[in-house]
XYZ file of C-alpha atoms in Angstrom:
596
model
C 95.423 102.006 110.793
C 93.838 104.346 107.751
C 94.877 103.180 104.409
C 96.143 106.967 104.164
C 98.710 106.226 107.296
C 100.094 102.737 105.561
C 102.796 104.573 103.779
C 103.829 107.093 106.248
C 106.068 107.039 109.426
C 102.840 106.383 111.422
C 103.124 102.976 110.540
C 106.014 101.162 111.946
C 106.132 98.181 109.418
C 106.749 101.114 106.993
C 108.981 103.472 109.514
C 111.138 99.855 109.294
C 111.219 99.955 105.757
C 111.685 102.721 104.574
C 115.198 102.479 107.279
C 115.948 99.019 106.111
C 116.254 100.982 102.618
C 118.426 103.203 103.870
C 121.023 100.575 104.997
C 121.145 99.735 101.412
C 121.372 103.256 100.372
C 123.910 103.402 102.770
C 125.711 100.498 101.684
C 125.807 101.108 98.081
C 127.057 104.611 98.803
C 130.144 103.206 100.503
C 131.040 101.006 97.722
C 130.654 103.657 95.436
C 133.743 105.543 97.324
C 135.201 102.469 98.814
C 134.770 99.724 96.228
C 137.417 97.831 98.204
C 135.720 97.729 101.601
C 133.582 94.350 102.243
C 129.881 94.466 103.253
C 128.626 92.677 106.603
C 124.876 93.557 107.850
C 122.755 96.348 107.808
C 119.513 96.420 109.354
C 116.757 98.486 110.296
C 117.037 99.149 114.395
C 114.470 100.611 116.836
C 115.156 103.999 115.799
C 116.835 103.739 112.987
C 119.667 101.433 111.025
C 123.355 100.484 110.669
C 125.177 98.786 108.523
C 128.979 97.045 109.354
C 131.797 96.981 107.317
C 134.923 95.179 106.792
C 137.470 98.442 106.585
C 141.109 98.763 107.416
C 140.772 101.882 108.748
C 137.956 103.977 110.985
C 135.931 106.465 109.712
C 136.062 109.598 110.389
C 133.360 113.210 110.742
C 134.714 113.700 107.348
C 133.777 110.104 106.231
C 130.653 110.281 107.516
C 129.825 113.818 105.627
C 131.030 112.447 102.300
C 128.990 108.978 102.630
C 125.658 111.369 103.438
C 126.295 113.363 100.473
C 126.883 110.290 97.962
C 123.527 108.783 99.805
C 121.536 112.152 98.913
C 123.153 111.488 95.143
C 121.772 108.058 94.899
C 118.037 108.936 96.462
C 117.977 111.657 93.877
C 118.711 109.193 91.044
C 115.162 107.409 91.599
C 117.419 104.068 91.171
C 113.972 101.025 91.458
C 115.031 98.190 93.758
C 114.256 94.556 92.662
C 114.006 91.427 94.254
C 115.173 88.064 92.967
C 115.965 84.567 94.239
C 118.875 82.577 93.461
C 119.367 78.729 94.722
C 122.447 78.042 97.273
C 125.007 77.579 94.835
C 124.312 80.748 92.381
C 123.930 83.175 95.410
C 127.232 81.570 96.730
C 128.925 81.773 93.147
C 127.434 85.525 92.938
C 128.898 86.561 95.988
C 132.298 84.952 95.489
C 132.464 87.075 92.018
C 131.808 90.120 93.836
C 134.087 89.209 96.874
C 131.860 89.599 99.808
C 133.062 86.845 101.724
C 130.580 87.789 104.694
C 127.471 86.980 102.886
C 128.737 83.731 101.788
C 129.177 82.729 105.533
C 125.772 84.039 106.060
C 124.700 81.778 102.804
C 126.350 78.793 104.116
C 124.594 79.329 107.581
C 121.233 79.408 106.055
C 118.378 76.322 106.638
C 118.727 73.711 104.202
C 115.187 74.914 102.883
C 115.878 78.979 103.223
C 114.583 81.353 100.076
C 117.918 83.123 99.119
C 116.946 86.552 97.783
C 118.691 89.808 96.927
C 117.708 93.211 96.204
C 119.440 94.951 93.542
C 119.180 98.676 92.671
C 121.399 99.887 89.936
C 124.998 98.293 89.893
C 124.186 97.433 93.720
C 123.511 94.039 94.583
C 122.875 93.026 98.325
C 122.125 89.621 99.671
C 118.824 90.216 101.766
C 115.640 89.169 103.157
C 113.637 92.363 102.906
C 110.870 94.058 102.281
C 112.582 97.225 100.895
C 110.920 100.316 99.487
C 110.304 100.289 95.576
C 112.887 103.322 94.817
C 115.723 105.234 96.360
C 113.810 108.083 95.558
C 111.051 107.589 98.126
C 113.642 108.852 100.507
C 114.040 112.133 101.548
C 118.068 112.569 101.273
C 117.636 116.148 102.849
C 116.304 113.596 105.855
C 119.456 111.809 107.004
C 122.076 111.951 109.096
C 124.709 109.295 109.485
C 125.202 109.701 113.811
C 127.766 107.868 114.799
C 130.800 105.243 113.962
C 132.009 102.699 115.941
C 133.630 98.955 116.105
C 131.750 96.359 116.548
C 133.008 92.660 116.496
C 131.127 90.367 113.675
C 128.352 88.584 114.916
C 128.742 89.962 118.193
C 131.659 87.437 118.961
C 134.649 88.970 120.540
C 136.712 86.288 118.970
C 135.785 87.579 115.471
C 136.869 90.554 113.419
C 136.288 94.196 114.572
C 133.957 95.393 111.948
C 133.288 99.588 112.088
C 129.696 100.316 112.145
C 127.763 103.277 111.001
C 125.208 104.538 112.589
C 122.095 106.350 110.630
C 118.840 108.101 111.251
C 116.289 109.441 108.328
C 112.913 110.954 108.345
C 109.875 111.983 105.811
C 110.717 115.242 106.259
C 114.090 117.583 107.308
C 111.955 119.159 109.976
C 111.685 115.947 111.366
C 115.504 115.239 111.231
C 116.188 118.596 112.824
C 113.959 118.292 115.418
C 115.956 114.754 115.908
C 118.732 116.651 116.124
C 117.970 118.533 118.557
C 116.554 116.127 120.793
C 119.772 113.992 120.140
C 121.885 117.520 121.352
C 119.955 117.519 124.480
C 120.189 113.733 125.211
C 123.981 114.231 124.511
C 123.688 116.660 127.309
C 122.100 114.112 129.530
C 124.064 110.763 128.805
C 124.626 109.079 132.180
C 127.409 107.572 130.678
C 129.058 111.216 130.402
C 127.092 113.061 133.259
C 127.306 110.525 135.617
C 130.945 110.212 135.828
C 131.644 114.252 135.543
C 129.332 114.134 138.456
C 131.277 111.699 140.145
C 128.530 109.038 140.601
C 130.303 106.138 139.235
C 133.365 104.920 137.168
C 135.068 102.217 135.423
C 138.746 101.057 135.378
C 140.252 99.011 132.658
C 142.036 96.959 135.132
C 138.607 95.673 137.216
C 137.109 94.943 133.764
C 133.898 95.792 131.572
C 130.827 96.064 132.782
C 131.902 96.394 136.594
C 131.854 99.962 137.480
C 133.146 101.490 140.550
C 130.413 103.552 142.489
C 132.124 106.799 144.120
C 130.906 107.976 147.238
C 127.479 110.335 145.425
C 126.267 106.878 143.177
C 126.871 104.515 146.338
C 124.598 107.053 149.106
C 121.693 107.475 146.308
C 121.560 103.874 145.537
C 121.757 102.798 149.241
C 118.810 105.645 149.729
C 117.075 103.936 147.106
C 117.098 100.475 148.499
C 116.847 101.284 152.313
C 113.354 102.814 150.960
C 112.507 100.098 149.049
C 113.205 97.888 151.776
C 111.510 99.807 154.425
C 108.010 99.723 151.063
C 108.337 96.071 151.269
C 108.494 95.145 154.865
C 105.401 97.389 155.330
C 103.561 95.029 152.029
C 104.079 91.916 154.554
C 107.653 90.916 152.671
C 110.060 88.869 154.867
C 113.576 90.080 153.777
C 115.852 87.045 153.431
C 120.157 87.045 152.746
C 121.293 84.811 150.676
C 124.845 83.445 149.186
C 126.513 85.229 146.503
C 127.534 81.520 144.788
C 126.067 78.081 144.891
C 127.011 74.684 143.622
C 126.337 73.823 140.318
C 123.569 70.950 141.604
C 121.475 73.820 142.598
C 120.955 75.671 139.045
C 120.894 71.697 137.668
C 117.513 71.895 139.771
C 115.452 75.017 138.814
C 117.009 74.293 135.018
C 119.395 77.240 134.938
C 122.446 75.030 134.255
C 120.746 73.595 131.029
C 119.427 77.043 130.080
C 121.400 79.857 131.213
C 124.902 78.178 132.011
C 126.522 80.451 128.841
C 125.555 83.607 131.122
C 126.741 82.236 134.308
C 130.813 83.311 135.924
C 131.799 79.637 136.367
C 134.067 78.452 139.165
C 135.718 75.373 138.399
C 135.566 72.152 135.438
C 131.505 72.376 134.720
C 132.390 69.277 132.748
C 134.393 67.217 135.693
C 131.742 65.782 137.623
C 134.273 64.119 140.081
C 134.834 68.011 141.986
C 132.781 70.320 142.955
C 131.521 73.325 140.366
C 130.346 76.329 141.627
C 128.855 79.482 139.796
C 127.890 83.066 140.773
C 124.469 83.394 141.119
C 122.558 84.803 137.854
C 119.214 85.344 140.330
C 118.152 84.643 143.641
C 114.989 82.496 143.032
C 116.361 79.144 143.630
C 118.165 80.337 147.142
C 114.996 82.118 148.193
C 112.940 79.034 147.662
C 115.101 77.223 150.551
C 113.555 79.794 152.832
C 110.083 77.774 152.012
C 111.422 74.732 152.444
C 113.461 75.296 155.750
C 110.852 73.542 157.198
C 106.631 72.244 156.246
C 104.139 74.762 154.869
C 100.299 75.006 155.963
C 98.153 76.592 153.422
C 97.868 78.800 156.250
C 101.574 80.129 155.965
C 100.711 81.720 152.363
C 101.457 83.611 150.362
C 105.029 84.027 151.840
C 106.869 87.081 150.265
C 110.323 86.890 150.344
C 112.485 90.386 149.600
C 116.178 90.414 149.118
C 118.581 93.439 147.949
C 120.376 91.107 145.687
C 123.600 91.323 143.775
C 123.745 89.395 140.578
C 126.308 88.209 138.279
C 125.669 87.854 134.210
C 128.294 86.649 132.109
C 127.177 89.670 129.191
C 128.748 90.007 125.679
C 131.518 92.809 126.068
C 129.725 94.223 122.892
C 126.710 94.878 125.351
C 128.531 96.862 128.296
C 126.811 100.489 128.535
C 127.433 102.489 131.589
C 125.575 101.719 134.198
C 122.464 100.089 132.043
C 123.942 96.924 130.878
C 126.935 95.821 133.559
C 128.307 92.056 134.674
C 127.539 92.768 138.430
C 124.586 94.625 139.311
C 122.317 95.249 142.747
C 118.611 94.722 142.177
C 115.460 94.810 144.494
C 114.612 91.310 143.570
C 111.653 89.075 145.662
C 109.721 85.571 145.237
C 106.400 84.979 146.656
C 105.033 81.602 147.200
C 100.984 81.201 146.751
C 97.960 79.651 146.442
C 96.464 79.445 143.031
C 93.449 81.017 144.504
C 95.708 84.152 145.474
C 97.640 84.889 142.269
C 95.549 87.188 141.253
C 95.130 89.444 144.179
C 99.350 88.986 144.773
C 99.993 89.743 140.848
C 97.890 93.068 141.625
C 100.160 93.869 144.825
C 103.192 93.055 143.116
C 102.067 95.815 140.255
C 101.178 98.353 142.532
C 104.496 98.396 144.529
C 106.048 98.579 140.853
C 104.308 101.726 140.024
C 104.142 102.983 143.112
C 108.086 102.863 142.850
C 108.243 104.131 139.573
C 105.970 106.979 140.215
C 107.699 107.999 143.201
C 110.993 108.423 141.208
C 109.647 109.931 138.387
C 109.799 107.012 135.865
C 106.359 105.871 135.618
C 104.712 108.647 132.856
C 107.397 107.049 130.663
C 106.971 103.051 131.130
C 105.392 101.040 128.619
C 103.782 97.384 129.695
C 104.552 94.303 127.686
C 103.406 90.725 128.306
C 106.739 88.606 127.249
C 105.527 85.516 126.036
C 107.100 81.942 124.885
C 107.384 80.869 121.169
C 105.376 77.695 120.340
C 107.958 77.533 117.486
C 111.129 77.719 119.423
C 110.480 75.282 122.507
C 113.702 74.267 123.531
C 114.294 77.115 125.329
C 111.350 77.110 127.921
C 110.823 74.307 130.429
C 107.629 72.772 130.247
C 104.678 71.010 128.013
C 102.503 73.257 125.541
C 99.636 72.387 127.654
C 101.551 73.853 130.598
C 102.506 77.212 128.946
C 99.165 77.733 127.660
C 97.422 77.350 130.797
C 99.963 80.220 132.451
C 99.658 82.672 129.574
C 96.042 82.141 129.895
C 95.750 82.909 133.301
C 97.940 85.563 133.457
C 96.446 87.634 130.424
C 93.092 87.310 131.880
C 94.862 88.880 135.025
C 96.254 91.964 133.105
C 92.996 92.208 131.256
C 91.398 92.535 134.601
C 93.663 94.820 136.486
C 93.414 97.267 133.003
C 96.509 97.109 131.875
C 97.592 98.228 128.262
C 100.232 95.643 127.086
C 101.888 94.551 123.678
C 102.841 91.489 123.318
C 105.933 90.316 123.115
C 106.710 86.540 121.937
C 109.611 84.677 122.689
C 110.487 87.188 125.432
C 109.046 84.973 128.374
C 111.769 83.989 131.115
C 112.145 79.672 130.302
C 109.890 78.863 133.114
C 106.930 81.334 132.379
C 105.249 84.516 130.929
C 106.233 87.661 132.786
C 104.891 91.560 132.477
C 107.719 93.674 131.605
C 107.793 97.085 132.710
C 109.716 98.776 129.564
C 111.770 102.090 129.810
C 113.593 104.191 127.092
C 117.161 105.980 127.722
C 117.817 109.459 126.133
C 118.401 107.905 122.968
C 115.428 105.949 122.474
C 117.058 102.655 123.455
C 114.734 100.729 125.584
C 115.446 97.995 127.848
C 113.155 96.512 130.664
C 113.575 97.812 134.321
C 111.040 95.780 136.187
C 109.809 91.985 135.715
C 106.547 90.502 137.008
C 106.627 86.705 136.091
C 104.066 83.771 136.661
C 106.162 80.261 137.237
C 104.321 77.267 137.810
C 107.075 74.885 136.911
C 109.246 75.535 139.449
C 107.638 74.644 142.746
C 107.832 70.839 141.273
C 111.688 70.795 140.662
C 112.053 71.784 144.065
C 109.292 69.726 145.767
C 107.888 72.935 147.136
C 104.735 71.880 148.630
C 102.176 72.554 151.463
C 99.781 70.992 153.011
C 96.165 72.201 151.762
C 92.829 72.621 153.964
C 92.230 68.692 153.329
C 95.223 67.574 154.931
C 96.633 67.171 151.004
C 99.805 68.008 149.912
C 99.656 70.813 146.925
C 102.033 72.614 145.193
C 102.418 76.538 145.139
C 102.376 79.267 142.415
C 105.382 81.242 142.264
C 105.595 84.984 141.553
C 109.043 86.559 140.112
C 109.174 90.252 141.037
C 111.775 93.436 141.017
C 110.070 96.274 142.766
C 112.510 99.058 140.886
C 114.402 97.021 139.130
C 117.991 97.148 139.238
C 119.571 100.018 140.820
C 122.581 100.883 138.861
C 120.309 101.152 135.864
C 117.610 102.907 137.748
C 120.660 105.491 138.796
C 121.390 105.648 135.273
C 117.854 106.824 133.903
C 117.347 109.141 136.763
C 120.278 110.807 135.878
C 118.993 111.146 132.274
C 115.416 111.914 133.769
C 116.967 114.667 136.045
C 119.890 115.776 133.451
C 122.154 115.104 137.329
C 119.460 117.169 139.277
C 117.829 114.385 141.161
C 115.396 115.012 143.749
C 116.048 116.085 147.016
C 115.021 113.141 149.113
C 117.787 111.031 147.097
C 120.462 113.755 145.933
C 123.700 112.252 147.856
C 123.975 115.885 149.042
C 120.995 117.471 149.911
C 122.589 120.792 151.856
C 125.652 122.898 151.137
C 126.981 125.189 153.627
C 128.434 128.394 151.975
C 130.428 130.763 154.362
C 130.570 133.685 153.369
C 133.996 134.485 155.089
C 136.485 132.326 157.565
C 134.151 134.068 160.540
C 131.031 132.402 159.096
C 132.694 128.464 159.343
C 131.890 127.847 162.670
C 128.607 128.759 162.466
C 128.353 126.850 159.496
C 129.519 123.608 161.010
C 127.516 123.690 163.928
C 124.352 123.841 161.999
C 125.280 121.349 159.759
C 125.704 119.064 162.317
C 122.324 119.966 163.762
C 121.013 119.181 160.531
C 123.111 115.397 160.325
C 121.555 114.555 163.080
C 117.910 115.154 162.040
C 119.130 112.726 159.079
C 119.761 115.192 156.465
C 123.332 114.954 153.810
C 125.050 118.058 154.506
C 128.494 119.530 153.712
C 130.496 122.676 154.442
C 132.834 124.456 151.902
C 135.367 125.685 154.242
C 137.799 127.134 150.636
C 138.400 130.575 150.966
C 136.743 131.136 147.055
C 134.874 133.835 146.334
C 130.741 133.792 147.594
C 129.779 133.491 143.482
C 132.116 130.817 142.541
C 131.286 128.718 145.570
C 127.167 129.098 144.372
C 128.330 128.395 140.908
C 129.961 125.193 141.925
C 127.374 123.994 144.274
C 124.501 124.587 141.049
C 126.960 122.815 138.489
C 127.158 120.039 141.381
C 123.601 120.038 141.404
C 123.177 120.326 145.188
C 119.747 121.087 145.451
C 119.980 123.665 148.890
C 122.750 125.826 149.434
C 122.927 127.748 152.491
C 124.835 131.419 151.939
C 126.055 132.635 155.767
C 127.209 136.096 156.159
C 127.947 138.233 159.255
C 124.372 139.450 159.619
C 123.121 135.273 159.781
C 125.516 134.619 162.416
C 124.077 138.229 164.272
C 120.163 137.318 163.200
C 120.885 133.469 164.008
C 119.158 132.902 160.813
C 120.513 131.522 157.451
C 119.943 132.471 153.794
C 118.802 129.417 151.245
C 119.059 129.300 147.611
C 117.827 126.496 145.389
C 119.830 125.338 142.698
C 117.018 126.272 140.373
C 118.397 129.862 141.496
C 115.314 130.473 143.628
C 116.657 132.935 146.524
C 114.461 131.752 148.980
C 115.393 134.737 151.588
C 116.812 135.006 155.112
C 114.970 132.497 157.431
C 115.281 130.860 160.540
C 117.320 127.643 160.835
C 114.091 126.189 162.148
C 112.438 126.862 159.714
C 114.488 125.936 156.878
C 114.657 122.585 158.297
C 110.566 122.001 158.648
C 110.848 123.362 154.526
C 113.831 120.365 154.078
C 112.090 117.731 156.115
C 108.611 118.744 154.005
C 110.622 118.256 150.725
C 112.421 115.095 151.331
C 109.395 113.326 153.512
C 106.797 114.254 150.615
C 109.304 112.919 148.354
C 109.296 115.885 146.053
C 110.640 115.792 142.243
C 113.082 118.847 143.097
């Protein structure tokens, strides 16, 4: 980067910054009208910072407005910040004095040998690591906007006080915040968390639980389209589809490791701890029940590389802090295969598995948007990951030199690697910037061993496999939720849960209507008649707020002509036509797999 772009918004160490301020800015402005409310934490975030507080009350619009105007105060006074360090017991004492009792837990929990620094600016003191801008009065206060308020449970333990957290956003300039603004408006518009239930898609019910939605009749056709394609993608790449269990015994995740490293996100069914009866647990992932398809019986070298596709449905035990819609739930469905290899075909299989993922991701709509990021262990935290040094080395190695050879432009991202290898993550942003990963391509080379997964070589030898982790779209609740946001609710024909509505025009015209909806159910098109006796324009104006993408008008002159009179919900009239004809122009659409 040009030493001219170091202090601007180009550069994210500085875009961090200069939000990390903020929090601060924020902070102090809250004690300045709230000197009784207690501070928590207040970082910088991916697009932009929070900060929690200890308040007996929420805040409110009017909150919000008043805490933006004191922040505009205090960037206007030019107050300098300044770092100092204090040893355990002053920076306890000091924030005793001051009565912030949730920085002397976060004190206490500090490493023996931890450098205990605050920043202060003015009669603001905040215990914190940093770096922080040199003045409030580097930021624009014309340039922020406090979003959004909401609880949120101290150190993400829902066992621990509901803290309310604010929300904030600033730029360099206030055309850049309005623009923001504007974008946010729109994404408002699009939320798939709002959308898709006034759609209908999906909903949730306090009495099934967080993070378990109910899909209604238009989410559970689109994702069922989604996955009988998928399916059909895979069987014609050479995957044999396999059905697993929804549960196993415990001894089965003690195998592949999943009990020692992923037993806190695992629905447990029984005493884990009493070894005398039997433990079972929903199954996280499907990797260790897909590998018994291997081992059903001896493996030539001649057998691989098996590929093994399943429609799987998962269980994770998440944080109820964490629940979002459709994009972070407890049970999900997701397009999930292992393929057992050769070391001398990982390469060529890696590249397969990567082209079904984009080919997927194109075909949606998703890919133009995706970001690639090789997820790798950290040398400095190893008791998460299974394996030597020696080991993890050798698969990073082998697997960069892969996505350096297949062109793909990663980041890296450490300590992201699942705990038995180094996996491509195929990254995706919601409306508001959040991004989480949709699809996972991972190299193991530690599991084959646990299981004693091996085949017999060209010499007669036995040799263990590679092992390739793979989603081909990911999961498909959270796929339905971005293509709802992608589509603002308009998906594309070929997976709209209606594709077709039949619009009489009066009670004479529902026959005629029915009949050729059933002509076009049996071609395998979704079709539906409104019989109501509405008005012509309200019916059209339903159907487009619906999104259906084809509706069919039929008046007394279709029924005479024997044609029938498609609009798009774009509001394209697309004339009088033959019912021939309009089906060749839906089975065009749908077959081409059209974005409209």
């Amino acid at each position: 980067m040009s030493e001219e772009n170091i202090y601007t918004f180009e550069n994210p160490e500085y875009r961090k910054t200069y939000w990390h301020t903020c929090s601060h800015v924020l902070a102090q402005a809250m004690k300045r009208l709230h000197p009784e409310v207690k501070l928590a934490i207040g970082p910088a975030i991916e697009n932009g910072f929070y900060y929690d507080f200890d308040t007996p009350r929420p805040f409110s619009p009017e909150d919000l407005e008043a805490l933006e105007a004191e922040m505009r105060k205090i960037c206007k006074e030019k107050i300098k910040l300044e770092r100092f360090e204090l040893t355990r017991a002053e920076a306890i004492k000091l924030m005793e004095e001051m009565d912030e009792p949730y920085k002397v837990e976060l004190i206490n929990d500090l490493p023996e040998d931890a450098v205990i620094s605050f920043y202060k600016q003015g009669d603001f003191t905040d215990l914190c690591a940093g770096p922080h801008l040199d003045s409030t009065g580097r930021i624009k206060g014309n340039a922020i906007k406090l979003t959004s308020a909401t609880g949120a449970y101290w150190r993400g333990d829902a066992s621990r006080k509901m803290l309310q957290r604010i929300y904030g956003v600033a730029f360099a300039k206030k055309d850049d915040l309005d623009a923001y603004i504007a974008e946010r408006e729109e994404a408002l518009k699009r939320d798939h968390n709002k959308l898709g239930r006034e759609l209908e898609y999906f909903t949730t019910v306090d009495c099934i639980g967080q993070g378990l939605p109910v899909m209604l009749p238009k989410g559970a056709r689109t994702i069922q389209t989604l996955q009988r394609w998928v399916e059909d993608e895979e069987q014609k790449r050479g995957y044999l589809l396999t059905k697993t269990p929804l549960m196993a015994k415990s001894d089965l995740y003690k195998i592949s490791g999943h009990w020692d490293h992923y037993r806190d996100g695992m629905f447990i069914m029984g005493d884990p701890d009493d070894e005398s009866k039997e433990c079972f647990a929903l199954r996280p992932m499907t990797c260790p029940f897909q590998y018994q398809v291997f081992l059903n019986r001896q493996r030539s070298y001649r057998d691989l590389p098996m590929r093994l596709g399943e429609t799987s449905t998962l269980f994770r035990n998440e944080d109820s802090g964490e629940m979002h819609g459709l994009i972070r739930v407890r049970q999900f469905t997701i397009s999930e295969g292992h393929l057992v290899l050769r070391p001398d075909q990982l390469e060529e299989e890696f590249k397969g598995c990567l082209d079904l993922a984009k080919y997927c991701l194109d075909t949606v709509g998703m890919l133009d948007k995706c970001t690639f990021r090789f997820s790798q262990w950290d040398p400095n935290n190893t008791a998460k990951y299974e394996g030597t040094a020696e080991q993890w080395n050798e698969a990073q190695r082998v697997m960069g030199q892969i996505l350096d050879d297949l062109g793909v432009n990663y980041e890296i991202g450490i300590d992201e690697a699942a705990f038995y290898g180094p996996k491509l993550d195929i990254q995706y942003k919601n409306v508001f910037g959040k991004e989480d990963t949709i699809v996972t391509i991972q190299i193991d080379m530690l599991l084959a061993a646990k299981f004693g997964m091996y085949y017999i070589d060209e010499n007669g030898e036995k040799a263990l496999p590679y092992i390739i982790h793979r989603t081909s779209l990911g999961c498909y609740e959270r796929t339905l939720a971005y293509l709802i946001e992608e589509y603002a609710g308009a998906l594309p024909t070929w997976m709209a849960p209606e594709q077709v509505r039949f619009l009489p025009v009066t009670d004479r015209a529902c026959d005629y209507c029915a009949n050729k909806a059933r002509e076009l159910e049996t071609m395998g098109f979704r079709v539906e008649v409104d019989y109501r006796n509405e008005k012509i324009g309200k019916k059209i104006r339903e159907a487009t707020l619906e999104k259906v993408p084809y509706m069919v008008v039929v008046g007394d002159r279709d029924m005479e002509n024997g044609t029938v009179s498609p609009r798009h919900r774009s509001g394209e009239d697309l004339g009088a036509m033959s019912f021939e004809d309009f089906a060749a122009l839906l089975k065009d659409v749908v077959d081409s797999k059209a974005k409209k």
